[in-house]
Amino acid sequence: MLVKDRMTANPYCISKDTSISAALDLMAERDFHRIPVVAGQNLVGLVTEGTIAENTPSKATSLSVYELNYLLAKSTVESVMIKDVVTIHPDALLEEAAVLMRQHDIGCLVVTEGSKVVGIITQNDIFEAFIDLLGYYEEGSRYVIPVEDKPGILADLTGLFFGEKAQITNLAVYRKAEQTDVVIRARGVDPKGMRKLLEDHGYPVASLITRAN
């Protein structure tokens, strides 16, 4: 799965001359938490709720509400934006985006082609992709099968499902220090009967959860 498959394409952007108060109003109106800052179509910064809060006086200061609003209306996002923005290409792997977010301890990446902003991808987009990959909302049964990690295991397992005319909708392999778990979500077969068939072939099922829509 690629970044372009999960990103928000053509995100709303603002110029560096936009006032902080206008940026805050836009975030509140559109339920944004961050907005790319551009010159033309080229990325020059990123403004977030966090960077604004860190770089403007809090309501606990001696400034009156009028003075604070005046300051936010006169100050531009250029004074508070992140200038060294972490970016990623739309054709990058989704897991690369996750690694970058983790390495830099950030909640989003601006997606660029050269310096042109083409999208934005957030932690929530990564979470949603993970949920979709494992088929959490899909109808069917989820089998967790501990196996010996050796060639032919997946072919053998999926062949058992195929023999019962089951439809495999999702498949993942989770390697741990002590064992490897194959996670299969399938439908079109009786889960109890499928479990017995797997165990009769030497594949104990560690977990079996059935979800019906």
PDB file of C-alpha atoms in Angstrom:
ATOM      1  CA  MET A   1       0.000   0.000   0.000  1.00  0.00           C
ATOM      2  CA  LEU A   2       1.312   3.420  -0.963  1.00  0.00           C
ATOM      3  CA  VAL A   3       1.034   6.810   0.712  1.00  0.00           C
ATOM      4  CA  LYS A   4      -1.116   8.101  -2.156  1.00  0.00           C
ATOM      5  CA  ASP A   5      -3.672   5.374  -1.418  1.00  0.00           C
ATOM      6  CA  ARG A   6      -4.379   6.715   2.088  1.00  0.00           C
ATOM      7  CA  MET A   7      -3.441  10.410   2.051  1.00  0.00           C
ATOM      8  CA  THR A   8      -5.824  13.358   1.849  1.00  0.00           C
ATOM      9  CA  ALA A   9      -5.154  14.652  -1.650  1.00  0.00           C
ATOM     10  CA  ASN A  10      -5.007  18.354  -2.502  1.00  0.00           C
ATOM     11  CA  PRO A  11      -5.200  19.537   1.119  1.00  0.00           C
ATOM     12  CA  TYR A  12      -6.283  23.038   2.046  1.00  0.00           C
ATOM     13  CA  CYS A  13      -3.207  25.292   2.230  1.00  0.00           C
ATOM     14  CA  ILE A  14      -2.550  28.842   3.379  1.00  0.00           C
ATOM     15  CA  SER A  15       0.074  31.477   2.612  1.00  0.00           C
ATOM     16  CA  LYS A  16       2.703  32.594   5.106  1.00  0.00           C
ATOM     17  CA  ASP A  17       0.976  36.006   5.280  1.00  0.00           C
ATOM     18  CA  THR A  18      -2.207  34.488   6.719  1.00  0.00           C
ATOM     19  CA  SER A  19      -2.912  35.825  10.203  1.00  0.00           C
ATOM     20  CA  ILE A  20      -2.752  33.427  13.113  1.00  0.00           C
ATOM     21  CA  SER A  21      -6.339  34.220  14.042  1.00  0.00           C
ATOM     22  CA  ALA A  22      -7.485  33.405  10.489  1.00  0.00           C
ATOM     23  CA  ALA A  23      -5.586  30.110  10.626  1.00  0.00           C
ATOM     24  CA  LEU A  24      -7.206  29.233  13.962  1.00  0.00           C
ATOM     25  CA  ASP A  25     -10.643  30.112  12.605  1.00  0.00           C
ATOM     26  CA  LEU A  26     -10.015  27.883   9.576  1.00  0.00           C
ATOM     27  CA  MET A  27      -8.898  24.980  11.769  1.00  0.00           C
ATOM     28  CA  ALA A  28     -12.006  25.302  13.932  1.00  0.00           C
ATOM     29  CA  GLU A  29     -14.348  25.653  10.946  1.00  0.00           C
ATOM     30  CA  ARG A  30     -12.973  22.671   9.007  1.00  0.00           C
ATOM     31  CA  ASP A  31     -11.867  20.551  11.973  1.00  0.00           C
ATOM     32  CA  PHE A  32      -8.195  20.701  10.956  1.00  0.00           C
ATOM     33  CA  HIS A  33      -5.290  20.296  13.366  1.00  0.00           C
ATOM     34  CA  ARG A  34      -2.562  21.360  10.944  1.00  0.00           C
ATOM     35  CA  ILE A  35      -2.314  23.231   7.612  1.00  0.00           C
ATOM     36  CA  PRO A  36       0.533  23.318   5.073  1.00  0.00           C
ATOM     37  CA  VAL A  37       1.901  26.782   4.305  1.00  0.00           C
ATOM     38  CA  VAL A  38       2.755  27.438   0.659  1.00  0.00           C
ATOM     39  CA  ALA A  39       4.153  30.029  -1.678  1.00  0.00           C
ATOM     40  CA  GLY A  40       2.242  29.336  -4.856  1.00  0.00           C
ATOM     41  CA  GLN A  41       2.135  25.525  -4.775  1.00  0.00           C
ATOM     42  CA  ASN A  42       5.523  25.125  -3.106  1.00  0.00           C
ATOM     43  CA  LEU A  43       5.777  24.065   0.528  1.00  0.00           C
ATOM     44  CA  VAL A  44       7.401  26.613   2.846  1.00  0.00           C
ATOM     45  CA  GLY A  45       6.081  25.515   6.239  1.00  0.00           C
ATOM     46  CA  LEU A  46       3.501  23.779   8.378  1.00  0.00           C
ATOM     47  CA  VAL A  47       1.329  25.385  11.021  1.00  0.00           C
ATOM     48  CA  THR A  48      -0.344  23.283  13.721  1.00  0.00           C
ATOM     49  CA  GLU A  49      -2.490  23.920  16.754  1.00  0.00           C
ATOM     50  CA  GLY A  50       0.509  22.913  18.852  1.00  0.00           C
ATOM     51  CA  THR A  51       2.972  25.332  17.251  1.00  0.00           C
ATOM     52  CA  ILE A  52       0.492  28.187  17.613  1.00  0.00           C
ATOM     53  CA  ALA A  53      -0.068  27.384  21.288  1.00  0.00           C
ATOM     54  CA  GLU A  54       3.687  27.154  21.934  1.00  0.00           C
ATOM     55  CA  ASN A  55       4.481  30.474  20.275  1.00  0.00           C
ATOM     56  CA  THR A  56       1.636  32.756  21.378  1.00  0.00           C
ATOM     57  CA  PRO A  57       0.713  34.144  24.801  1.00  0.00           C
ATOM     58  CA  SER A  58      -1.651  32.000  26.840  1.00  0.00           C
ATOM     59  CA  LYS A  59      -4.858  33.285  28.373  1.00  0.00           C
ATOM     60  CA  ALA A  60      -3.059  33.207  31.720  1.00  0.00           C
ATOM     61  CA  THR A  61      -0.905  36.213  30.765  1.00  0.00           C
ATOM     62  CA  SER A  62      -1.637  39.792  31.715  1.00  0.00           C
ATOM     63  CA  LEU A  63      -2.938  40.514  28.207  1.00  0.00           C
ATOM     64  CA  SER A  64      -6.635  41.258  27.965  1.00  0.00           C
ATOM     65  CA  VAL A  65      -8.797  39.235  25.606  1.00  0.00           C
ATOM     66  CA  TYR A  66      -8.910  42.257  23.315  1.00  0.00           C
ATOM     67  CA  GLU A  67      -5.129  42.579  23.315  1.00  0.00           C
ATOM     68  CA  LEU A  68      -4.657  38.858  22.702  1.00  0.00           C
ATOM     69  CA  ASN A  69      -7.102  38.835  19.783  1.00  0.00           C
ATOM     70  CA  TYR A  70      -5.415  41.929  18.343  1.00  0.00           C
ATOM     71  CA  LEU A  71      -2.010  40.230  18.582  1.00  0.00           C
ATOM     72  CA  LEU A  72      -3.266  37.074  16.851  1.00  0.00           C
ATOM     73  CA  ALA A  73      -4.922  39.136  14.118  1.00  0.00           C
ATOM     74  CA  LYS A  74      -1.742  41.109  13.419  1.00  0.00           C
ATOM     75  CA  SER A  75       0.747  38.217  13.650  1.00  0.00           C
ATOM     76  CA  THR A  76       1.161  35.908  10.643  1.00  0.00           C
ATOM     77  CA  VAL A  77       1.683  32.174  10.539  1.00  0.00           C
ATOM     78  CA  GLU A  78       5.192  32.757   9.194  1.00  0.00           C
ATOM     79  CA  SER A  79       6.242  33.675  12.738  1.00  0.00           C
ATOM     80  CA  VAL A  80       5.050  30.385  14.256  1.00  0.00           C
ATOM     81  CA  MET A  81       5.153  27.826  11.444  1.00  0.00           C
ATOM     82  CA  ILE A  82       7.479  24.838  11.271  1.00  0.00           C
ATOM     83  CA  LYS A  83       9.974  25.628   8.506  1.00  0.00           C
ATOM     84  CA  ASP A  84      11.879  22.321   8.410  1.00  0.00           C
ATOM     85  CA  VAL A  85       8.891  20.190   7.434  1.00  0.00           C
ATOM     86  CA  VAL A  86       9.233  16.409   7.194  1.00  0.00           C
ATOM     87  CA  THR A  87       7.806  15.303   3.847  1.00  0.00           C
ATOM     88  CA  ILE A  88       7.216  12.112   1.912  1.00  0.00           C
ATOM     89  CA  HIS A  89       6.570  11.214  -1.735  1.00  0.00           C
ATOM     90  CA  PRO A  90       3.106   9.895  -2.713  1.00  0.00           C
ATOM     91  CA  ASP A  91       4.673   6.715  -4.150  1.00  0.00           C
ATOM     92  CA  ALA A  92       6.447   5.871  -0.881  1.00  0.00           C
ATOM     93  CA  LEU A  93       5.315   2.806   1.048  1.00  0.00           C
ATOM     94  CA  LEU A  94       2.814   3.409   3.823  1.00  0.00           C
ATOM     95  CA  GLU A  95       5.114   1.733   6.340  1.00  0.00           C
ATOM     96  CA  GLU A  96       7.826   4.243   5.416  1.00  0.00           C
ATOM     97  CA  ALA A  97       5.422   7.016   6.438  1.00  0.00           C
ATOM     98  CA  ALA A  98       4.811   5.272   9.762  1.00  0.00           C
ATOM     99  CA  VAL A  99       8.565   4.936  10.390  1.00  0.00           C
ATOM    100  CA  LEU A 100       9.168   8.626   9.615  1.00  0.00           C
ATOM    101  CA  MET A 101       6.393   9.732  11.961  1.00  0.00           C
ATOM    102  CA  ARG A 102       7.804   7.556  14.709  1.00  0.00           C
ATOM    103  CA  GLN A 103      11.405   8.671  14.143  1.00  0.00           C
ATOM    104  CA  HIS A 104      10.483  12.355  14.247  1.00  0.00           C
ATOM    105  CA  ASP A 105       7.734  11.989  16.878  1.00  0.00           C
ATOM    106  CA  ILE A 106       5.181  13.794  14.707  1.00  0.00           C
ATOM    107  CA  GLY A 107       1.536  13.201  13.869  1.00  0.00           C
ATOM    108  CA  CYS A 108       1.548  13.925  10.144  1.00  0.00           C
ATOM    109  CA  LEU A 109       3.626  14.197   6.987  1.00  0.00           C
ATOM    110  CA  VAL A 110       3.141  16.610   4.124  1.00  0.00           C
ATOM    111  CA  VAL A 111       3.134  14.704   0.836  1.00  0.00           C
ATOM    112  CA  THR A 112       5.107  16.409  -1.903  1.00  0.00           C
ATOM    113  CA  GLU A 113       6.278  15.918  -5.466  1.00  0.00           C
ATOM    114  CA  GLY A 114       9.414  18.001  -5.574  1.00  0.00           C
ATOM    115  CA  SER A 115       8.346  21.019  -3.530  1.00  0.00           C
ATOM    116  CA  LYS A 116       4.702  20.913  -4.670  1.00  0.00           C
ATOM    117  CA  VAL A 117       2.161  19.931  -2.008  1.00  0.00           C
ATOM    118  CA  VAL A 118      -0.061  17.108  -3.256  1.00  0.00           C
ATOM    119  CA  GLY A 119      -1.405  15.683   0.002  1.00  0.00           C
ATOM    120  CA  ILE A 120      -1.137  15.182   3.724  1.00  0.00           C
ATOM    121  CA  ILE A 121      -1.114  11.936   5.690  1.00  0.00           C
ATOM    122  CA  THR A 122      -1.706  11.607   9.433  1.00  0.00           C
ATOM    123  CA  GLN A 123      -1.387   9.022  12.172  1.00  0.00           C
ATOM    124  CA  ASN A 124      -5.127   8.397  11.915  1.00  0.00           C
ATOM    125  CA  ASP A 125      -4.707   7.510   8.232  1.00  0.00           C
ATOM    126  CA  ILE A 126      -2.053   4.948   9.241  1.00  0.00           C
ATOM    127  CA  PHE A 127      -4.325   3.511  11.956  1.00  0.00           C
ATOM    128  CA  GLU A 128      -7.227   3.216   9.516  1.00  0.00           C
ATOM    129  CA  ALA A 129      -5.014   1.463   6.974  1.00  0.00           C
ATOM    130  CA  PHE A 130      -3.876  -1.030   9.637  1.00  0.00           C
ATOM    131  CA  ILE A 131      -7.507  -1.738  10.578  1.00  0.00           C
ATOM    132  CA  ASP A 132      -8.432  -2.245   6.918  1.00  0.00           C
ATOM    133  CA  LEU A 133      -5.456  -4.538   6.276  1.00  0.00           C
ATOM    134  CA  LEU A 134      -6.552  -6.837   9.088  1.00  0.00           C
ATOM    135  CA  GLY A 135     -10.203  -6.597   8.031  1.00  0.00           C
ATOM    136  CA  TYR A 136     -11.553  -5.653  11.445  1.00  0.00           C
ATOM    137  CA  TYR A 137     -14.893  -4.494  10.042  1.00  0.00           C
ATOM    138  CA  GLU A 138     -15.201  -7.339   7.553  1.00  0.00           C
ATOM    139  CA  GLU A 139     -17.787 -10.072   7.975  1.00  0.00           C
ATOM    140  CA  GLY A 140     -16.269 -13.474   8.692  1.00  0.00           C
ATOM    141  CA  SER A 141     -14.017 -15.286  11.150  1.00  0.00           C
ATOM    142  CA  ARG A 142     -10.515 -14.363  12.275  1.00  0.00           C
ATOM    143  CA  TYR A 143      -8.145 -17.283  12.864  1.00  0.00           C
ATOM    144  CA  VAL A 144      -4.811 -16.830  14.636  1.00  0.00           C
ATOM    145  CA  ILE A 145      -2.631 -19.836  13.871  1.00  0.00           C
ATOM    146  CA  PRO A 146       0.845 -20.291  15.422  1.00  0.00           C
ATOM    147  CA  VAL A 147       3.104 -21.998  12.892  1.00  0.00           C
ATOM    148  CA  GLU A 148       6.672 -23.025  12.286  1.00  0.00           C
ATOM    149  CA  ASP A 149       8.243 -20.400  10.042  1.00  0.00           C
ATOM    150  CA  LYS A 150       9.312 -22.476   7.047  1.00  0.00           C
ATOM    151  CA  PRO A 151       8.706 -22.530   3.272  1.00  0.00           C
ATOM    152  CA  GLY A 152       5.313 -23.841   2.153  1.00  0.00           C
ATOM    153  CA  ILE A 153       3.377 -23.051   5.348  1.00  0.00           C
ATOM    154  CA  LEU A 154       1.198 -20.335   3.814  1.00  0.00           C
ATOM    155  CA  ALA A 155       0.481 -22.437   0.731  1.00  0.00           C
ATOM    156  CA  ASP A 156      -0.557 -25.348   2.914  1.00  0.00           C
ATOM    157  CA  LEU A 157      -2.767 -23.218   5.179  1.00  0.00           C
ATOM    158  CA  THR A 158      -4.508 -21.342   2.388  1.00  0.00           C
ATOM    159  CA  GLY A 159      -4.951 -24.631   0.534  1.00  0.00           C
ATOM    160  CA  LEU A 160      -7.002 -25.969   3.460  1.00  0.00           C
ATOM    161  CA  PHE A 161      -9.309 -22.954   3.244  1.00  0.00           C
ATOM    162  CA  PHE A 162      -9.498 -23.286  -0.534  1.00  0.00           C
ATOM    163  CA  GLY A 163     -10.470 -26.933  -0.184  1.00  0.00           C
ATOM    164  CA  GLU A 164     -13.490 -25.868   1.889  1.00  0.00           C
ATOM    165  CA  LYS A 165     -14.372 -23.175  -0.683  1.00  0.00           C
ATOM    166  CA  ALA A 166     -13.756 -20.470   1.927  1.00  0.00           C
ATOM    167  CA  GLN A 167     -13.056 -16.902   0.828  1.00  0.00           C
ATOM    168  CA  ILE A 168      -9.926 -15.478   2.467  1.00  0.00           C
ATOM    169  CA  THR A 169     -10.451 -11.723   2.761  1.00  0.00           C
ATOM    170  CA  ASN A 170      -7.381 -10.757   4.798  1.00  0.00           C
ATOM    171  CA  LEU A 171      -4.065 -12.393   5.668  1.00  0.00           C
ATOM    172  CA  ALA A 172      -1.158 -11.223   7.815  1.00  0.00           C
ATOM    173  CA  VAL A 173       2.000 -12.786   9.239  1.00  0.00           C
ATOM    174  CA  TYR A 174       3.223 -11.667  12.663  1.00  0.00           C
ATOM    175  CA  ARG A 175       6.728 -12.842  13.574  1.00  0.00           C
ATOM    176  CA  LYS A 176       7.561 -12.896  17.285  1.00  0.00           C
ATOM    177  CA  ALA A 177      10.689 -14.085  19.072  1.00  0.00           C
ATOM    178  CA  GLU A 178       9.154 -17.363  20.184  1.00  0.00           C
ATOM    179  CA  GLN A 179       6.800 -18.124  17.292  1.00  0.00           C
ATOM    180  CA  THR A 180       5.152 -16.905  14.094  1.00  0.00           C
ATOM    181  CA  ASP A 181       1.419 -16.230  13.978  1.00  0.00           C
ATOM    182  CA  VAL A 182      -0.554 -16.348  10.744  1.00  0.00           C
ATOM    183  CA  VAL A 183      -3.737 -14.290  10.964  1.00  0.00           C
ATOM    184  CA  ILE A 184      -6.402 -15.264   8.443  1.00  0.00           C
ATOM    185  CA  ARG A 185      -9.848 -13.728   8.081  1.00  0.00           C
ATOM    186  CA  ALA A 186     -12.212 -15.831   6.005  1.00  0.00           C
ATOM    187  CA  ARG A 187     -15.901 -16.273   5.278  1.00  0.00           C
ATOM    188  CA  GLY A 188     -18.135 -18.772   3.527  1.00  0.00           C
ATOM    189  CA  VAL A 189     -17.194 -21.659   5.814  1.00  0.00           C
ATOM    190  CA  ASP A 190     -18.380 -22.950   9.202  1.00  0.00           C
ATOM    191  CA  PRO A 191     -15.734 -21.589  11.637  1.00  0.00           C
ATOM    192  CA  LYS A 192     -15.977 -24.523  14.049  1.00  0.00           C
ATOM    193  CA  GLY A 193     -15.600 -27.025  11.236  1.00  0.00           C
ATOM    194  CA  MET A 194     -12.695 -25.039   9.778  1.00  0.00           C
ATOM    195  CA  ARG A 195     -11.003 -24.944  13.158  1.00  0.00           C
ATOM    196  CA  LYS A 196     -11.280 -28.721  13.495  1.00  0.00           C
ATOM    197  CA  LEU A 197      -9.888 -29.215  10.000  1.00  0.00           C
ATOM    198  CA  LEU A 198      -6.910 -26.980  10.758  1.00  0.00           C
ATOM    199  CA  GLU A 199      -6.193 -28.738  14.030  1.00  0.00           C
ATOM    200  CA  ASP A 200      -6.559 -32.158  12.405  1.00  0.00           C
ATOM    201  CA  HIS A 201      -3.778 -31.072  10.022  1.00  0.00           C
ATOM    202  CA  GLY A 202      -1.503 -30.018  12.877  1.00  0.00           C
ATOM    203  CA  TYR A 203      -2.367 -26.318  12.990  1.00  0.00           C
ATOM    204  CA  PRO A 204      -3.714 -25.413  16.439  1.00  0.00           C
ATOM    205  CA  VAL A 205      -5.897 -22.284  16.381  1.00  0.00           C
ATOM    206  CA  ALA A 206      -4.855 -19.920  19.172  1.00  0.00           C
ATOM    207  CA  SER A 207      -7.788 -17.576  18.657  1.00  0.00           C
ATOM    208  CA  LEU A 208     -11.025 -17.685  16.687  1.00  0.00           C
ATOM    209  CA  ILE A 209     -13.357 -14.674  16.574  1.00  0.00           C
ATOM    210  CA  THR A 210     -16.395 -14.467  14.327  1.00  0.00           C
ATOM    211  CA  ARG A 211     -17.964 -11.190  13.250  1.00  0.00           C
ATOM    212  CA  ALA A 212     -21.333 -10.969  11.528  1.00  0.00           C
ATOM    213  CA  ASN A 213     -22.589  -7.815   9.795  1.00  0.00           C
TER     214      ASN A 213
END
